[in-house]
XYZ file of C-alpha atoms in Angstrom:
714
model
C 20.941 0.951 -36.577
C 23.826 -1.020 -35.319
C 23.322 0.033 -31.699
C 19.748 -1.366 -31.639
C 21.015 -4.943 -31.227
C 19.784 -5.956 -27.881
C 21.319 -6.769 -24.432
C 20.522 -7.690 -20.806
C 23.351 -5.907 -19.219
C 26.923 -5.063 -19.689
C 28.021 -8.040 -17.578
C 25.538 -10.788 -17.929
C 25.294 -14.283 -16.508
C 24.859 -16.663 -19.604
C 22.105 -18.737 -17.744
C 19.902 -15.645 -17.868
C 20.828 -14.177 -21.073
C 17.457 -14.041 -22.437
C 15.908 -12.060 -19.656
C 16.216 -8.471 -18.354
C 16.325 -5.272 -20.284
C 13.816 -2.751 -21.279
C 13.112 -2.864 -25.060
C 11.392 -0.228 -27.428
C 8.269 -2.067 -28.606
C 8.675 -0.944 -32.363
C 12.014 -2.804 -32.564
C 11.178 -6.196 -31.261
C 11.409 -8.138 -34.640
C 14.481 -10.160 -34.949
C 16.540 -11.089 -31.944
C 13.932 -10.174 -29.341
C 11.176 -12.019 -31.116
C 13.251 -15.149 -31.130
C 14.257 -14.771 -27.504
C 10.697 -14.286 -26.327
C 9.538 -17.213 -28.325
C 12.225 -19.362 -26.740
C 11.004 -18.483 -23.348
C 7.484 -19.568 -24.296
C 5.738 -16.616 -26.026
C 3.069 -17.555 -28.543
C 2.426 -14.177 -30.004
C 4.620 -12.276 -32.763
C 6.206 -9.000 -32.439
C 3.464 -7.445 -34.529
C 0.940 -8.544 -32.031
C 2.872 -6.547 -29.423
C 3.381 -3.423 -31.652
C 1.685 -2.535 -34.973
C 1.135 0.909 -36.389
C -1.649 -0.193 -38.930
C -3.517 -2.566 -36.830
C -4.611 -3.043 -33.224
C -1.830 -4.392 -31.064
C -1.145 -4.834 -27.290
C 0.432 -1.259 -27.293
C -3.015 0.314 -27.763
C -4.227 -0.981 -24.517
C -1.346 0.426 -22.553
C -1.627 4.063 -21.738
C 0.680 6.046 -19.341
C -1.080 6.883 -16.212
C -0.922 10.518 -15.135
C 2.542 11.041 -16.369
C 4.119 8.671 -13.714
C 2.458 5.206 -13.791
C 1.303 2.743 -16.231
C -2.320 1.597 -16.798
C -4.083 -0.961 -19.093
C -7.559 -1.140 -20.793
C -9.504 -4.182 -19.801
C -12.970 -3.838 -21.458
C -14.524 -2.612 -24.732
C -15.893 0.278 -22.693
C -12.602 2.002 -21.642
C -12.392 0.357 -18.163
C -8.894 1.041 -16.955
C -6.775 -0.919 -14.365
C -3.724 0.569 -12.508
C -2.132 0.400 -9.026
C -3.894 1.578 -5.815
C -0.847 3.611 -5.059
C -1.114 5.201 -8.593
C -4.717 6.331 -8.093
C -4.211 6.971 -4.427
C -4.129 10.938 -4.851
C -7.478 10.699 -6.662
C -8.951 8.299 -4.024
C -7.619 10.772 -1.215
C -9.057 13.874 -3.086
C -12.482 12.234 -2.911
C -12.258 11.170 0.688
C -13.364 12.989 3.814
C -13.671 11.999 7.443
C -17.370 11.160 6.791
C -16.583 9.345 3.513
C -13.164 7.909 3.823
C -12.603 6.040 0.657
C -8.947 5.289 1.604
C -10.215 3.269 4.700
C -13.413 1.946 3.307
C -12.729 1.605 -0.344
C -14.992 2.993 -3.175
C -16.970 1.121 -5.718
C -19.211 2.801 -8.338
C -22.219 0.625 -8.796
C -23.354 2.493 -11.902
C -21.722 4.661 -14.696
C -23.421 7.651 -13.055
C -21.577 6.949 -9.864
C -18.260 7.253 -11.453
C -16.211 10.176 -10.131
C -14.448 12.775 -12.265
C -10.865 13.737 -11.500
C -9.555 17.196 -12.531
C -6.038 17.133 -13.887
C -5.852 13.442 -14.355
C -4.910 12.177 -17.860
C -3.834 9.021 -19.610
C -1.796 9.114 -22.760
C -1.607 6.490 -25.545
C 1.221 5.908 -28.027
C 0.008 6.040 -31.563
C 3.426 5.719 -33.342
C 7.097 5.428 -32.857
C 9.658 6.630 -35.392
C 13.450 6.936 -35.424
C 14.433 10.604 -36.044
C 17.991 10.489 -35.151
C 19.305 11.660 -38.520
C 17.005 14.791 -38.379
C 18.003 15.620 -34.729
C 21.715 15.188 -35.119
C 21.804 17.218 -38.482
C 24.446 19.815 -38.471
C 26.100 18.718 -35.074
C 28.963 16.627 -36.104
C 31.305 19.618 -36.540
C 30.243 21.501 -33.340
C 32.843 20.915 -30.455
C 31.352 23.073 -27.855
C 28.973 21.129 -25.846
C 26.597 23.931 -24.978
C 26.423 24.932 -28.637
C 25.842 21.187 -29.698
C 23.024 20.771 -27.315
C 21.464 24.019 -28.409
C 21.461 22.995 -31.997
C 20.019 19.518 -31.029
C 17.184 21.378 -29.217
C 16.530 23.424 -32.340
C 16.423 20.282 -34.442
C 14.057 18.657 -31.885
C 11.651 21.654 -32.064
C 11.547 21.604 -35.767
C 10.830 17.719 -35.832
C 8.199 18.120 -33.116
C 6.475 20.917 -35.109
C 6.736 19.628 -38.549
C 6.221 15.931 -38.186
C 2.507 14.767 -39.172
C -0.072 14.144 -36.660
C -3.727 14.650 -36.198
C -5.018 17.818 -34.587
C -5.968 16.235 -31.210
C -2.466 14.377 -31.124
C 1.065 15.554 -29.879
C 4.562 14.969 -31.011
C 7.172 14.248 -28.520
C 10.876 13.505 -29.252
C 12.925 11.617 -26.561
C 16.691 10.765 -26.581
C 18.002 7.066 -26.210
C 21.546 5.753 -25.648
C 22.782 9.036 -24.003
C 21.882 11.078 -26.974
C 23.161 8.506 -29.713
C 19.637 8.063 -30.843
C 16.336 10.025 -30.970
C 12.803 8.804 -31.323
C 9.587 10.504 -32.249
C 6.539 9.488 -30.338
C 2.986 10.550 -31.692
C 0.606 10.387 -28.671
C -2.992 11.220 -27.723
C -4.140 12.062 -24.205
C -7.507 11.752 -22.677
C -8.387 13.974 -19.704
C -11.872 12.688 -18.620
C -10.790 9.891 -16.535
C -13.193 8.877 -13.724
C -12.790 6.786 -10.603
C -14.600 3.466 -10.737
C -13.360 1.447 -7.977
C -10.767 0.960 -5.256
C -10.414 -1.560 -2.493
C -9.922 -0.214 1.050
C -6.295 0.486 2.038
C -6.289 -2.423 4.298
C -6.359 -4.458 0.982
C -4.866 -2.024 -1.593
C -2.058 -1.040 0.691
C -1.807 -4.011 2.894
C 1.553 -4.205 4.476
C 1.962 -0.470 3.879
C 5.572 0.725 4.366
C 6.732 -2.274 6.317
C 6.045 -4.572 3.388
C 6.882 -1.983 0.717
C 9.794 -3.484 -1.655
C 9.579 -6.784 0.244
C 8.777 -10.272 -0.684
C 6.683 -12.407 0.272
C 4.010 -9.705 -0.502
C 0.080 -9.910 0.049
C -1.004 -6.601 -1.414
C -4.098 -6.051 -3.568
C -2.346 -3.009 -5.123
C -5.038 -1.975 -7.767
C -7.677 0.638 -8.568
C -10.010 1.134 -11.415
C -10.849 4.151 -13.562
C -12.697 4.654 -16.775
C -11.747 6.813 -19.787
C -14.368 8.920 -21.383
C -14.353 10.506 -24.912
C -16.451 12.597 -27.127
C -18.998 11.154 -29.527
C -16.179 10.775 -32.021
C -14.211 8.696 -29.485
C -11.596 11.594 -29.258
C -10.072 13.305 -26.324
C -12.290 15.849 -24.694
C -12.599 17.801 -21.501
C -14.952 16.518 -18.930
C -18.508 16.740 -19.913
C -21.689 14.903 -18.870
C -22.208 14.199 -22.669
C -18.954 12.258 -22.908
C -19.223 8.511 -23.271
C -16.984 5.558 -22.454
C -13.915 5.342 -24.587
C -13.910 2.520 -27.268
C -10.231 1.313 -27.395
C -8.459 -0.129 -30.312
C -7.453 -3.085 -28.166
C -8.200 -4.394 -24.559
C -6.751 -7.140 -22.637
C -8.623 -10.352 -22.026
C -8.257 -11.315 -18.369
C -6.990 -14.731 -17.668
C -8.040 -16.695 -14.494
C -6.175 -19.922 -15.684
C -3.402 -19.394 -13.171
C 0.404 -19.147 -13.444
C 3.204 -21.678 -12.592
C 6.950 -21.253 -12.067
C 8.747 -20.708 -15.368
C 5.747 -19.356 -17.280
C 6.450 -16.587 -19.738
C 5.709 -13.041 -18.642
C 5.736 -9.933 -20.516
C 5.411 -6.529 -18.850
C 4.460 -3.478 -20.867
C 4.804 0.020 -19.333
C 6.579 3.391 -19.066
C 9.702 2.768 -16.742
C 10.949 6.193 -15.501
C 14.758 6.264 -15.277
C 17.581 3.903 -15.158
C 21.308 4.421 -15.312
C 22.630 0.977 -16.171
C 25.639 2.308 -17.896
C 27.150 4.474 -15.176
C 30.992 4.093 -14.542
C 32.200 2.564 -11.329
C 33.211 5.831 -9.924
C 29.663 7.126 -10.115
C 28.352 4.129 -8.301
C 30.935 4.519 -5.632
C 29.580 8.125 -5.004
C 26.131 6.956 -4.737
C 27.090 4.241 -2.252
C 29.256 6.396 -0.074
C 27.723 9.767 -0.105
C 24.463 10.534 -1.935
C 22.289 7.774 -0.892
C 23.249 7.843 2.835
C 22.439 11.566 2.933
C 19.010 11.229 1.273
C 18.156 8.126 3.319
C 18.800 10.002 6.704
C 16.827 13.043 5.529
C 13.812 10.989 4.914
C 14.148 8.813 7.804
C 13.819 11.731 10.157
C 10.901 13.175 8.206
C 9.024 9.821 8.042
C 9.471 9.364 11.922
C 7.970 12.711 12.562
C 5.112 12.254 10.357
C 4.240 8.785 11.329
C 4.031 9.753 15.051
C 1.330 12.291 14.162
C -0.551 10.041 11.646
C -0.941 7.199 14.271
C -2.459 9.742 16.734
C -4.882 11.641 14.470
C -7.191 10.112 11.868
C -7.622 13.603 10.026
C -3.718 13.843 9.845
C -3.595 10.223 8.579
C -5.825 11.300 5.570
C -4.062 14.626 4.984
C -0.509 13.033 4.910
C -1.371 9.526 3.553
C -0.200 10.133 -0.014
C 2.689 12.377 1.023
C 4.100 9.775 3.417
C 3.789 7.019 0.988
C 5.652 9.059 -1.668
C 8.446 9.923 0.863
C 8.734 6.341 2.171
C 8.750 4.844 -1.247
C 12.228 5.956 -2.215
C 13.647 6.144 1.207
C 13.221 2.397 1.343
C 14.252 1.823 -2.327
C 17.604 3.713 -1.663
C 18.286 1.464 1.413
C 17.571 -1.612 -0.653
C 19.601 -0.326 -3.602
C 22.706 0.417 -1.651
C 22.444 -3.076 -0.023
C 21.993 -4.652 -3.505
C 24.837 -2.926 -4.950
C 27.154 -4.024 -2.080
C 25.800 -7.650 -2.032
C 26.369 -8.035 -5.815
C 29.772 -6.362 -5.780
C 28.553 -4.074 -8.508
C 31.540 -1.672 -8.357
C 34.106 -4.392 -8.727
C 32.004 -5.789 -11.682
C 31.801 -2.474 -13.407
C 35.622 -2.073 -12.882
C 36.154 -5.236 -14.461
C 33.953 -4.256 -17.434
C 35.890 -0.968 -17.788
C 39.199 -2.790 -17.837
C 38.020 -4.995 -20.712
C 36.511 -1.863 -22.344
C 39.863 -0.319 -22.601
C 41.516 -3.437 -23.728
C 39.161 -3.727 -26.646
C 39.573 -0.158 -27.445
C 43.203 -0.575 -27.686
C 42.971 -3.721 -29.738
C 40.723 -1.825 -32.288
C 42.900 1.296 -32.583
C 40.376 3.400 -30.613
C 42.905 4.508 -27.923
C 42.714 8.212 -28.775
C 38.809 8.141 -28.540
C 38.396 6.130 -25.563
C 41.635 5.489 -23.879
C 41.409 8.237 -21.393
C 37.676 7.935 -20.720
C 37.723 6.542 -17.132
C 40.509 8.890 -15.905
C 38.252 11.776 -17.146
C 35.206 10.195 -15.360
C 37.319 10.032 -12.073
C 38.303 13.607 -12.422
C 34.844 14.957 -13.046
C 33.109 12.953 -10.350
C 35.528 14.057 -7.733
C 35.028 17.502 -8.963
C 31.321 17.342 -8.731
C 31.101 15.606 -5.415
C 30.509 18.614 -3.058
C 28.030 20.246 -5.531
C 26.004 16.942 -5.943
C 25.694 16.333 -2.195
C 24.784 20.079 -1.594
C 22.209 19.794 -4.404
C 20.676 16.613 -2.882
C 20.380 18.336 0.446
C 18.662 21.299 -1.276
C 16.335 19.116 -3.159
C 15.379 16.711 -0.135
C 15.025 19.523 2.644
C 13.887 22.486 0.758
C 11.866 21.122 -2.185
C 10.579 17.787 -1.123
C 10.247 17.227 2.606
C 9.686 20.509 4.345
C 6.438 22.030 3.196
C 6.981 25.582 4.512
C 10.279 25.686 2.722
C 8.820 24.355 -0.431
C 5.978 26.984 -0.349
C 8.613 29.434 0.295
C 10.606 28.583 -2.655
C 7.590 28.981 -4.955
C 7.187 32.559 -3.564
C 11.027 32.935 -4.036
C 10.561 31.952 -7.684
C 7.686 34.540 -7.861
C 9.996 37.268 -6.713
C 12.549 36.296 -9.538
C 9.839 36.530 -12.119
C 9.178 40.178 -10.779
C 12.941 41.063 -10.853
C 13.479 39.688 -14.213
C 10.180 40.248 -16.234
C 8.351 43.015 -14.462
C 4.965 43.420 -12.832
C 2.789 42.117 -15.508
C 4.522 38.767 -15.570
C 4.537 38.848 -11.815
C 0.691 39.372 -11.562
C 0.083 36.564 -14.036
C 2.231 34.051 -12.163
C 0.804 35.291 -8.803
C -2.702 34.121 -9.564
C -1.485 30.570 -10.719
C 0.736 30.418 -7.769
C -2.184 31.108 -5.368
C -4.578 28.652 -7.059
C -1.985 25.836 -6.925
C -1.157 26.579 -3.164
C -4.807 26.175 -2.144
C -4.429 22.381 -2.824
C -1.051 22.331 -0.981
C -2.676 23.729 2.222
C -5.557 21.453 2.158
C -3.197 18.754 3.174
C -0.924 20.746 5.373
C -0.717 20.727 9.121
C 1.539 23.316 10.790
C 2.419 21.189 13.955
C 3.568 18.272 11.581
C 5.575 20.596 9.471
C 7.238 22.366 12.406
C 8.641 19.190 13.776
C 9.728 18.018 10.414
C 11.493 21.339 9.890
C 13.304 21.251 13.095
C 14.885 17.842 12.331
C 15.751 18.679 8.791
C 17.042 22.200 9.010
C 19.555 20.863 11.571
C 20.596 18.092 9.173
C 20.939 20.659 6.209
C 22.990 23.049 8.298
C 25.267 20.584 9.966
C 25.709 17.813 7.227
C 25.691 19.640 3.745
C 28.877 21.167 2.622
C 29.436 24.139 4.605
C 30.987 26.316 2.091
C 27.653 26.657 0.378
C 25.510 27.531 3.505
C 24.248 31.035 4.309
C 25.935 32.385 7.312
C 22.797 32.504 9.343
C 22.560 28.680 9.322
C 25.966 27.896 10.704
C 26.041 27.185 14.469
C 22.465 28.311 14.836
C 20.059 27.285 17.648
C 17.795 25.298 15.433
C 15.070 24.806 18.074
C 14.831 28.490 18.447
C 14.994 29.177 14.658
C 12.135 26.743 14.357
C 10.088 28.428 17.056
C 10.551 31.856 15.585
C 9.585 30.918 12.062
C 6.531 28.827 12.710
C 5.400 31.381 15.478
C 5.708 34.395 13.206
C 5.830 33.446 9.534
C 2.741 33.798 7.375
C 3.769 30.804 5.294
C 2.200 28.422 7.949
C -1.345 28.975 6.513
C -2.994 29.645 3.214
C -4.660 32.709 4.602
C -1.143 34.002 5.523
C 0.036 33.531 2.132
C -2.966 35.224 0.618
C -2.039 38.030 2.861
C 1.430 38.157 1.854
C 0.420 38.264 -1.990
C -2.208 40.788 -1.632
C -1.512 44.332 -3.044
C 0.699 45.450 -5.915
C 4.051 43.982 -6.717
C 6.077 46.478 -4.618
C 3.778 45.727 -1.582
C 4.119 42.026 -1.938
C 7.894 42.212 -2.256
C 8.105 44.282 0.921
C 5.704 41.875 2.878
C 7.638 38.884 1.598
C 10.975 40.101 2.599
C 9.877 40.887 6.038
C 8.580 37.433 6.669
C 10.968 35.186 8.775
C 10.055 32.013 6.859
C 10.706 33.838 3.450
C 13.852 35.367 4.533
C 15.267 31.953 5.428
C 14.298 30.407 2.168
C 15.599 33.289 0.207
C 19.099 32.999 2.154
C 19.338 29.243 1.420
C 18.076 29.705 -2.332
C 20.340 32.609 -3.039
C 23.293 30.577 -1.797
C 22.280 27.515 -3.737
C 21.507 29.372 -7.078
C 24.810 31.374 -6.878
C 27.186 28.778 -5.511
C 26.000 25.442 -6.227
C 23.650 24.951 -9.289
C 25.813 26.739 -11.937
C 28.926 24.707 -11.117
C 26.906 21.585 -10.860
C 25.164 22.156 -14.201
C 28.549 22.996 -15.863
C 30.410 19.788 -14.590
C 27.197 17.606 -15.086
C 27.052 18.783 -18.807
C 30.612 17.556 -19.116
C 29.978 14.165 -17.509
C 26.985 13.783 -19.837
C 29.331 14.379 -22.789
C 31.618 11.692 -21.324
C 28.678 9.398 -20.796
C 27.596 9.820 -24.411
C 31.046 8.998 -25.615
C 31.124 5.985 -23.371
C 27.802 4.653 -24.626
C 29.067 5.258 -28.219
C 32.088 3.085 -27.374
C 29.896 0.499 -25.911
C 27.768 0.237 -29.048
C 30.979 0.130 -31.207
C 33.020 -2.105 -29.331
C 30.403 -4.784 -28.256
C 30.178 -8.092 -30.249
C 27.682 -8.129 -32.955
C 25.159 -10.359 -30.977
C 25.492 -8.225 -27.912
C 22.128 -7.094 -26.403
C 22.323 -3.506 -25.548
C 19.263 -1.821 -24.496
C 18.581 1.951 -23.875
C 18.322 3.241 -20.421
C 14.542 3.841 -19.268
C 13.274 7.494 -19.902
C 9.555 7.330 -19.210
C 8.801 5.981 -22.808
C 6.908 2.727 -23.720
C 8.976 -0.445 -23.261
C 8.690 -4.157 -23.084
C 10.468 -6.397 -20.645
C 10.136 -10.121 -20.602
C 11.079 -12.970 -18.360
C 9.563 -15.849 -16.367
C 7.701 -16.413 -13.205
C 10.534 -17.328 -10.854
C 11.524 -17.586 -7.185
C 14.888 -16.661 -5.839
C 17.242 -17.098 -3.042
C 18.069 -13.765 -1.229
C 20.680 -15.217 1.030
C 22.189 -18.503 2.170
C 19.698 -21.276 2.947
C 16.676 -19.058 2.143
C 14.564 -19.628 -0.956
C 11.459 -17.563 -1.800
C 8.575 -19.311 -3.677
C 7.073 -17.285 -6.504
C 3.351 -17.110 -5.474
C 1.672 -15.947 -2.238
C -1.767 -16.685 -0.912
C -4.447 -15.200 1.195
C -3.299 -17.447 3.826
C -0.288 -15.090 4.260
C -2.516 -12.111 4.645
C -4.161 -13.821 7.599
C -0.707 -14.832 9.038
C 0.122 -11.117 9.022
C -3.266 -9.945 10.298
C -2.904 -7.510 13.286
C -6.405 -6.100 14.351
C -6.480 -2.404 14.410
C -3.093 -1.836 12.895
C -3.071 0.634 10.019
C -0.541 -1.460 8.032
C -1.752 -5.057 8.805
C -5.479 -4.901 9.654
C -7.845 -7.064 7.556
C -11.548 -6.136 6.699
C -13.999 -8.397 8.333
C -15.620 -9.427 5.194
C -12.276 -10.555 3.752
C -11.886 -12.640 6.940
C -15.331 -14.231 6.528
C -14.658 -15.151 2.768
C -11.335 -16.637 3.812
C -12.855 -18.658 6.678
C -15.507 -19.909 4.356
C -13.024 -20.551 1.444
C -15.559 -18.721 -0.605
C -13.134 -17.779 -3.538
C -15.577 -18.447 -6.491
C -14.077 -19.268 -9.750
C -10.740 -17.485 -8.667
C -9.352 -19.882 -6.172
C -6.913 -22.595 -6.844
C -6.784 -25.881 -4.914
C -8.695 -24.425 -2.050
C -6.476 -21.362 -1.836
C -6.694 -17.882 -3.006
C -3.464 -16.506 -4.862
C -2.694 -13.057 -4.263
C 0.710 -12.125 -5.778
C 3.573 -13.525 -7.772
C 7.138 -12.399 -9.023
C 9.072 -12.688 -12.142
C 12.356 -11.745 -13.697
C 11.030 -8.914 -15.759
C 13.214 -5.807 -15.467
C 11.246 -3.001 -14.146
C 11.423 0.211 -12.237
C 9.331 3.320 -11.139
C 6.902 4.160 -13.808
C 6.118 0.465 -14.367
C 3.680 0.707 -11.496
C 0.369 -0.420 -12.807
C 2.017 -2.220 -15.824
C 0.049 -5.206 -17.376
C 1.828 -8.540 -16.692
C 0.860 -10.501 -19.845
C 0.973 -14.275 -20.626
C 2.330 -16.046 -23.678
C -0.858 -15.416 -25.600
C -1.352 -11.727 -24.674
C -3.810 -12.238 -21.829
C -3.742 -10.134 -18.680
C -2.473 -12.385 -15.819
C -1.269 -9.721 -13.231
C -0.624 -6.040 -12.364
C 2.980 -5.140 -11.679
C 3.398 -2.877 -8.669
C 6.988 -3.171 -6.994
C 10.285 -4.890 -6.854
C 11.973 -7.125 -4.262
C 14.095 -5.207 -1.874
C 17.247 -7.173 -2.709
C 16.903 -6.247 -6.356
C 16.062 -2.499 -6.173
C 19.590 -1.812 -7.388
C 18.325 -2.951 -10.767
C 18.153 0.801 -11.896
C 21.868 0.810 -11.752
C 22.941 -2.840 -12.081
C 20.607 -5.644 -13.080
C 21.534 -8.985 -11.588
C 18.986 -11.619 -12.709
C 19.745 -13.876 -9.819
C 18.002 -11.565 -7.334
C 16.097 -8.896 -9.335
C 12.475 -9.765 -9.241
C 9.334 -7.676 -10.087
C 6.207 -8.097 -7.974
C 2.784 -8.481 -9.276
C -0.719 -8.795 -8.133
C -2.414 -11.857 -9.458
C -5.528 -10.861 -11.670
C -7.385 -13.666 -9.968
C -7.121 -11.691 -6.598
C -8.142 -8.558 -8.364
C -11.235 -10.048 -9.724
C -12.023 -11.953 -6.488
C -11.899 -8.547 -4.573
C -14.180 -6.942 -7.144
C -16.745 -9.829 -7.386
C -16.864 -11.620 -3.975
C -15.597 -8.833 -1.621
C -17.126 -5.628 -3.310
C -20.271 -7.263 -5.176
C -19.442 -5.133 -8.103
C -20.346 -7.617 -10.674
C -21.084 -5.151 -13.344
C -17.297 -4.745 -13.764
C -16.662 -8.398 -14.005
C -19.486 -8.619 -16.607
C -18.019 -6.024 -18.964
C -14.446 -7.881 -18.891
C -13.685 -10.760 -21.374
C -12.729 -13.568 -18.884
C -10.673 -16.386 -20.351
C -9.009 -19.642 -19.566
C -11.687 -20.557 -17.048
C -10.827 -23.778 -15.203
C -13.352 -26.612 -15.033
C -14.871 -27.150 -11.639
């Protein structure tokens, strides 16, 4: 299709014209293949994606819906990031057996640990189904009616497209609804923990170094996929056997150099590269500052407790990391957008877009587009801000409120569907909340609540607040709720939910914590969400028109890539340093020397295991060192985002050279505006991964089952 010609970005610096972008792997033949080869790639597009023969895509499953992983042995050995496997490592940890602190290594197959609810998903086939999905929509002018018809068509395509019984069809939209693709997938649910370094390696630098270069983090963990005797997906069973992949990555220890070709394969979550300038202005001036402030307060409270109590540190480790991740990302994103003057660049593009529309006689279709954007973003502003406060305070960062909202939803089920549906949902809710309270501490949450409820009441748009929150005594409110509400413990919630529906409703509505959640949620659902959804639907229609215009009005050789949407993508570039500011240049590779330079004994972010210190002092790096040094991480120009965590970094011949895990802070704005001069992805060097497995952990059985290539002569 015309719009599948490929682009780095709307505004692109010619010197970097062959880097950036997130490409659909089934559509690489042609321009992309030529560009990759011009950068040094030795493979063909068919080596990367092929339906009828094994290819790289067969070794790159999505990991648990939010990360990427790769198969690195003929026995289903799986590699992903330490932070992607963090929840599983935490779940197996206790104070007595603290795998977060000490690491975990299964020395035999029998030692590998099962993980309920963990799955990995492979892409079998990708097919364009745009014609089927848009069938019958061209004459529909009402946006809600059009979307309803599209959803009906998607359901029909999903149901009737061919697949095997153990596979699943999924349809995803691209180019803001101008294209639709069908993905045939298969998911494996018996995935066992094999190995993880201690957090002092896998999370070295923790939140201080997060999104920062130079980086010295061995951010990896290892799992294994198990299948039934036919190599098909199956629930956990002792009879299952290691999965036999269609393809697995050979692991290169030949090393990397600046300007080497790199290809990153993975499932980037979400980008919004084609937002109009008015939307970026709103993010910079209103939405990001509010979210940053909320998480800043939550993190300060949680950190103070984690530093004092080892049990709380284990309980809150994964939650803290999750909250801190996007807090720091938003800070870097805002700074990057300002540094690169992204708003002005987008305004310049928009001016050129209108000139092109006028030149080609498209004034009626596109001439008023940016005035419409301006009006709609101004209209949605208070609703968008109120929505972010609700999401951040109620649903993401205050656990009592989050639990309360789940019970609020339970009440809605009862009111709308009756007692039978309520009873069905009640059991599922109780089961889910048991895990929540396992990692809940009343004292921590109380202090978080006290800080965040005041922010919510004083800084979110007041016209949408329940009256009880305006000018309240927030310390007294906190004391009353955490002193009296049953929501502060799992036993309390079980007590609230015991009895028939009427009894439960009466008890819930007499609980102070639930009363507050209900007042906030009623106001949000009645006054904020409907209007937000209505305006947002209108903005989405404008965005679809804008995207259509970009595709129509761009030159024939324009390289227009679809925004990320958690589907399988390829991004290619080079190993490359960068200059973040005047008179500063960052080299593209870090070494174990840097770990020792940052070492702070006993510090939970920068402590170093004694054995690693001994290996360093002896320079005992085995076959993995280079010129007497141990490489740790490197950076490249690959265009990545959340979801690319755990993605394989692949060399020109298809060998695994690194494991993607982060981006540099100055370039986190790449989700909105990719600037190849400062946007860099961060990868663990596979030599460091193998060094830790082999020399540090002594788990040589894992080394033995990999195919190690490009070994250097001693």
